[in-house]
Amino acid sequence: MSQALEERRASKEPERWEPLRELEQLNERMRTMLEQTFGGLAPLDRDGWAPLVDIEELDDAYVVEADIPGVKKDDVNIEQVGNELVVTGEIKERKRDGALRRRTRRVGRFAFRVMLPERVEGDKIEAKLDNGVLAIRVPKAQRAERRRVQVS
């Protein structure tokens, strides 16, 4: 005896394919596998690892939010050179009483670099570290507006 199965239809539109996100996920999985296999003996690049970051563009500024749980504000360095923003720092290894059997949290030096597409006002950059999230507000420089000049 066979029963007819009810057809299921998705109420949402199909999810948009984002190949760059898939590459980032693959890179993260490979990095995790290497760290688990080799115990994170050496950083994968000269700067160590990069935190997860969101960059939001507002009308008057860029807002960069980086996940750096366990980092103290004295262990973070933020530099701006031209349109490049560089965030470096270190998550220090804590002293343990027992044997570490598994590690999935990152320790060591980290770095994040981004080139912002417009001129920025470096002297007005603000940064806050709250609950493991570093929020950096980078104001855009005012653009020169075109205006017509009357000849007298």
mmCIF file of C-alpha atoms in Angstrom:
data_model
loop_
_atom_site.group_PDB
_atom_site.id
_atom_site.type_symbol
_atom_site.label_atom_id
_atom_site.label_comp_id
_atom_site.label_asym_id
_atom_site.label_seq_id
_atom_site.Cartn_x
_atom_site.Cartn_y
_atom_site.Cartn_z
ATOM 1 C CA MET A 1 0.000 0.000 0.000
ATOM 2 C CA SER A 2 1.462 3.336 -0.974
ATOM 3 C CA GLN A 3 0.527 6.669 0.347
ATOM 4 C CA ALA A 4 0.855 9.896 -1.552
ATOM 5 C CA LEU A 5 3.249 12.250 0.184
ATOM 6 C CA GLU A 6 2.206 15.833 0.550
ATOM 7 C CA GLU A 7 4.287 18.144 -1.577
ATOM 8 C CA ARG A 8 6.268 20.716 0.394
ATOM 9 C CA ARG A 9 6.786 24.114 -1.074
ATOM 10 C CA ALA A 10 9.181 26.653 0.290
ATOM 11 C CA SER A 11 7.480 29.810 1.383
ATOM 12 C CA LYS A 12 10.676 31.821 0.947
ATOM 13 C CA GLU A 13 12.557 32.678 -2.195
ATOM 14 C CA PRO A 14 15.666 30.596 -2.859
ATOM 15 C CA GLU A 15 18.763 31.792 -1.036
ATOM 16 C CA ARG A 16 21.166 33.844 -3.143
ATOM 17 C CA TRP A 17 24.467 32.140 -3.936
ATOM 18 C CA GLU A 18 27.450 34.030 -2.535
ATOM 19 C CA PRO A 19 30.680 32.375 -3.730
ATOM 20 C CA LEU A 20 32.964 34.642 -1.684
ATOM 21 C CA ARG A 21 31.158 33.671 1.517
ATOM 22 C CA GLU A 22 31.589 30.003 0.609
ATOM 23 C CA LEU A 23 35.326 30.554 0.033
ATOM 24 C CA GLU A 24 35.632 32.268 3.418
ATOM 25 C CA GLN A 25 33.827 29.363 5.080
ATOM 26 C CA LEU A 26 36.085 26.848 3.315
ATOM 27 C CA ASN A 27 39.170 28.828 4.359
ATOM 28 C CA GLU A 28 37.966 28.879 7.985
ATOM 29 C CA ARG A 29 37.280 25.126 7.978
ATOM 30 C CA MET A 30 40.744 24.399 6.515
ATOM 31 C CA ARG A 31 42.397 26.706 9.052
ATOM 32 C CA THR A 32 40.526 25.000 11.901
ATOM 33 C CA MET A 33 41.542 21.546 10.645
ATOM 34 C CA LEU A 34 45.199 22.591 10.409
ATOM 35 C CA GLU A 35 45.157 24.099 13.888
ATOM 36 C CA GLN A 36 43.525 20.969 15.344
ATOM 37 C CA THR A 37 45.973 18.702 13.518
ATOM 38 C CA PHE A 38 49.172 20.604 14.248
ATOM 39 C CA GLY A 39 48.113 22.245 17.502
ATOM 40 C CA GLY A 40 48.461 25.823 16.252
ATOM 41 C CA LEU A 41 52.262 25.680 16.525
ATOM 42 C CA ALA A 42 52.839 28.437 14.000
ATOM 43 C CA PRO A 43 50.640 31.168 12.622
ATOM 44 C CA LEU A 44 49.368 30.647 9.079
ATOM 45 C CA ASP A 45 50.691 34.028 7.976
ATOM 46 C CA ARG A 46 53.048 36.634 9.357
ATOM 47 C CA ASP A 47 50.270 38.551 11.121
ATOM 48 C CA GLY A 48 48.733 35.496 12.777
ATOM 49 C CA TRP A 49 44.985 35.356 12.213
ATOM 50 C CA ALA A 50 42.279 37.844 11.318
ATOM 51 C CA PRO A 51 39.171 38.406 13.460
ATOM 52 C CA LEU A 52 35.662 38.247 12.026
ATOM 53 C CA VAL A 53 34.735 41.751 10.895
ATOM 54 C CA ASP A 54 31.678 43.643 9.613
ATOM 55 C CA ILE A 55 32.097 46.933 7.745
ATOM 56 C CA GLU A 56 29.079 49.187 7.442
ATOM 57 C CA GLU A 57 28.990 52.314 5.297
ATOM 58 C CA LEU A 58 26.866 55.168 6.575
ATOM 59 C CA ASP A 59 26.311 58.514 4.879
ATOM 60 C CA ASP A 60 28.978 60.226 6.978
ATOM 61 C CA ALA A 61 31.228 57.386 8.194
ATOM 62 C CA TYR A 62 32.355 53.779 8.030
ATOM 63 C CA VAL A 63 31.745 51.558 11.048
ATOM 64 C CA VAL A 64 34.069 48.588 11.482
ATOM 65 C CA GLU A 65 33.074 45.964 14.058
ATOM 66 C CA ALA A 66 35.541 43.188 14.910
ATOM 67 C CA ASP A 67 34.955 40.187 17.173
ATOM 68 C CA ILE A 68 37.903 39.957 19.555
ATOM 69 C CA PRO A 69 36.612 38.211 22.694
ATOM 70 C CA GLY A 70 39.006 38.059 25.614
ATOM 71 C CA VAL A 71 41.158 40.957 24.411
ATOM 72 C CA LYS A 72 41.897 43.837 26.754
ATOM 73 C CA LYS A 73 41.845 47.363 25.352
ATOM 74 C CA ASP A 74 45.559 47.749 26.131
ATOM 75 C CA ASP A 75 46.287 44.766 23.850
ATOM 76 C CA VAL A 76 44.695 46.367 20.742
ATOM 77 C CA ASN A 77 46.422 48.802 18.387
ATOM 78 C CA ILE A 78 44.545 50.786 15.726
ATOM 79 C CA GLU A 79 46.418 52.750 13.065
ATOM 80 C CA GLN A 80 45.229 54.766 10.100
ATOM 81 C CA VAL A 81 47.470 55.598 7.166
ATOM 82 C CA GLY A 82 45.700 57.400 4.347
ATOM 83 C CA ASN A 83 42.623 55.303 3.585
ATOM 84 C CA GLU A 84 44.008 52.137 5.179
ATOM 85 C CA LEU A 85 42.835 51.068 8.629
ATOM 86 C CA VAL A 86 45.006 48.520 10.463
ATOM 87 C CA VAL A 87 43.879 46.742 13.637
ATOM 88 C CA THR A 88 46.459 44.562 15.402
ATOM 89 C CA GLY A 89 46.623 42.976 18.790
ATOM 90 C CA GLU A 90 47.060 39.803 20.760
ATOM 91 C CA ILE A 91 44.940 37.349 22.666
ATOM 92 C CA LYS A 92 47.239 36.103 25.388
ATOM 93 C CA GLU A 93 47.346 32.492 26.470
ATOM 94 C CA ARG A 94 45.962 32.102 29.949
ATOM 95 C CA LYS A 95 47.619 29.929 32.566
ATOM 96 C CA ARG A 96 45.988 26.529 32.908
ATOM 97 C CA ASP A 97 46.084 24.151 35.837
ATOM 98 C CA GLY A 98 45.166 21.015 33.882
ATOM 99 C CA ALA A 99 46.086 19.502 30.541
ATOM 100 C CA LEU A 100 44.518 21.161 27.520
ATOM 101 C CA ARG A 101 42.724 18.390 25.602
ATOM 102 C CA ARG A 102 41.126 20.450 22.870
ATOM 103 C CA ARG A 103 41.484 23.992 21.605
ATOM 104 C CA THR A 104 39.114 25.755 19.256
ATOM 105 C CA ARG A 105 39.530 29.309 20.551
ATOM 106 C CA ARG A 106 42.280 31.367 19.011
ATOM 107 C CA VAL A 107 45.233 32.819 20.848
ATOM 108 C CA GLY A 108 48.217 34.826 19.688
ATOM 109 C CA ARG A 109 48.655 37.806 17.407
ATOM 110 C CA PHE A 110 45.902 38.977 15.100
ATOM 111 C CA ALA A 111 45.660 41.611 12.391
ATOM 112 C CA PHE A 112 43.003 43.075 10.159
ATOM 113 C CA ARG A 113 43.607 45.538 7.328
ATOM 114 C CA VAL A 114 41.106 47.321 5.132
ATOM 115 C CA MET A 115 41.393 49.982 2.440
ATOM 116 C CA LEU A 116 38.445 52.346 2.656
ATOM 117 C CA PRO A 117 37.232 53.661 -0.716
ATOM 118 C CA GLU A 118 36.999 57.339 0.246
ATOM 119 C CA ARG A 119 39.086 59.911 2.066
ATOM 120 C CA VAL A 120 38.595 59.769 5.827
ATOM 121 C CA GLU A 121 39.144 62.148 8.717
ATOM 122 C CA GLY A 122 41.824 60.385 10.740
ATOM 123 C CA ASP A 123 41.789 62.817 13.646
ATOM 124 C CA LYS A 124 38.119 62.038 14.349
ATOM 125 C CA ILE A 125 38.295 58.221 14.440
ATOM 126 C CA GLU A 126 36.657 56.742 17.558
ATOM 127 C CA ALA A 127 36.986 53.204 18.930
ATOM 128 C CA LYS A 128 35.146 51.331 21.692
ATOM 129 C CA LEU A 129 35.697 47.825 23.026
ATOM 130 C CA ASP A 130 32.556 46.420 24.615
ATOM 131 C CA ASN A 131 31.739 42.766 25.394
ATOM 132 C CA GLY A 132 34.406 41.451 23.012
ATOM 133 C CA VAL A 133 33.337 43.614 20.060
ATOM 134 C CA LEU A 134 35.657 46.371 18.878
ATOM 135 C CA ALA A 135 33.636 49.127 17.156
ATOM 136 C CA ILE A 136 35.598 51.704 15.159
ATOM 137 C CA ARG A 137 33.847 54.728 13.641
ATOM 138 C CA VAL A 138 35.808 56.296 10.781
ATOM 139 C CA PRO A 139 34.253 59.590 9.587
ATOM 140 C CA LYS A 140 34.372 60.329 5.871
ATOM 141 C CA ALA A 141 36.090 63.532 4.791
ATOM 142 C CA GLN A 142 33.741 66.093 3.333
ATOM 143 C CA ARG A 143 33.805 66.148 -0.418
ATOM 144 C CA ALA A 144 34.560 69.359 -2.254
ATOM 145 C CA GLU A 145 31.312 70.552 -3.754
ATOM 146 C CA ARG A 146 31.190 72.022 -7.211
ATOM 147 C CA ARG A 147 29.829 75.529 -7.417
ATOM 148 C CA ARG A 148 29.625 78.066 -10.153
ATOM 149 C CA VAL A 149 31.588 81.271 -9.754
ATOM 150 C CA GLN A 150 30.270 84.442 -11.401
ATOM 151 C CA VAL A 151 32.789 86.462 -13.337
ATOM 152 C CA SER A 152 32.571 90.187 -12.676
#
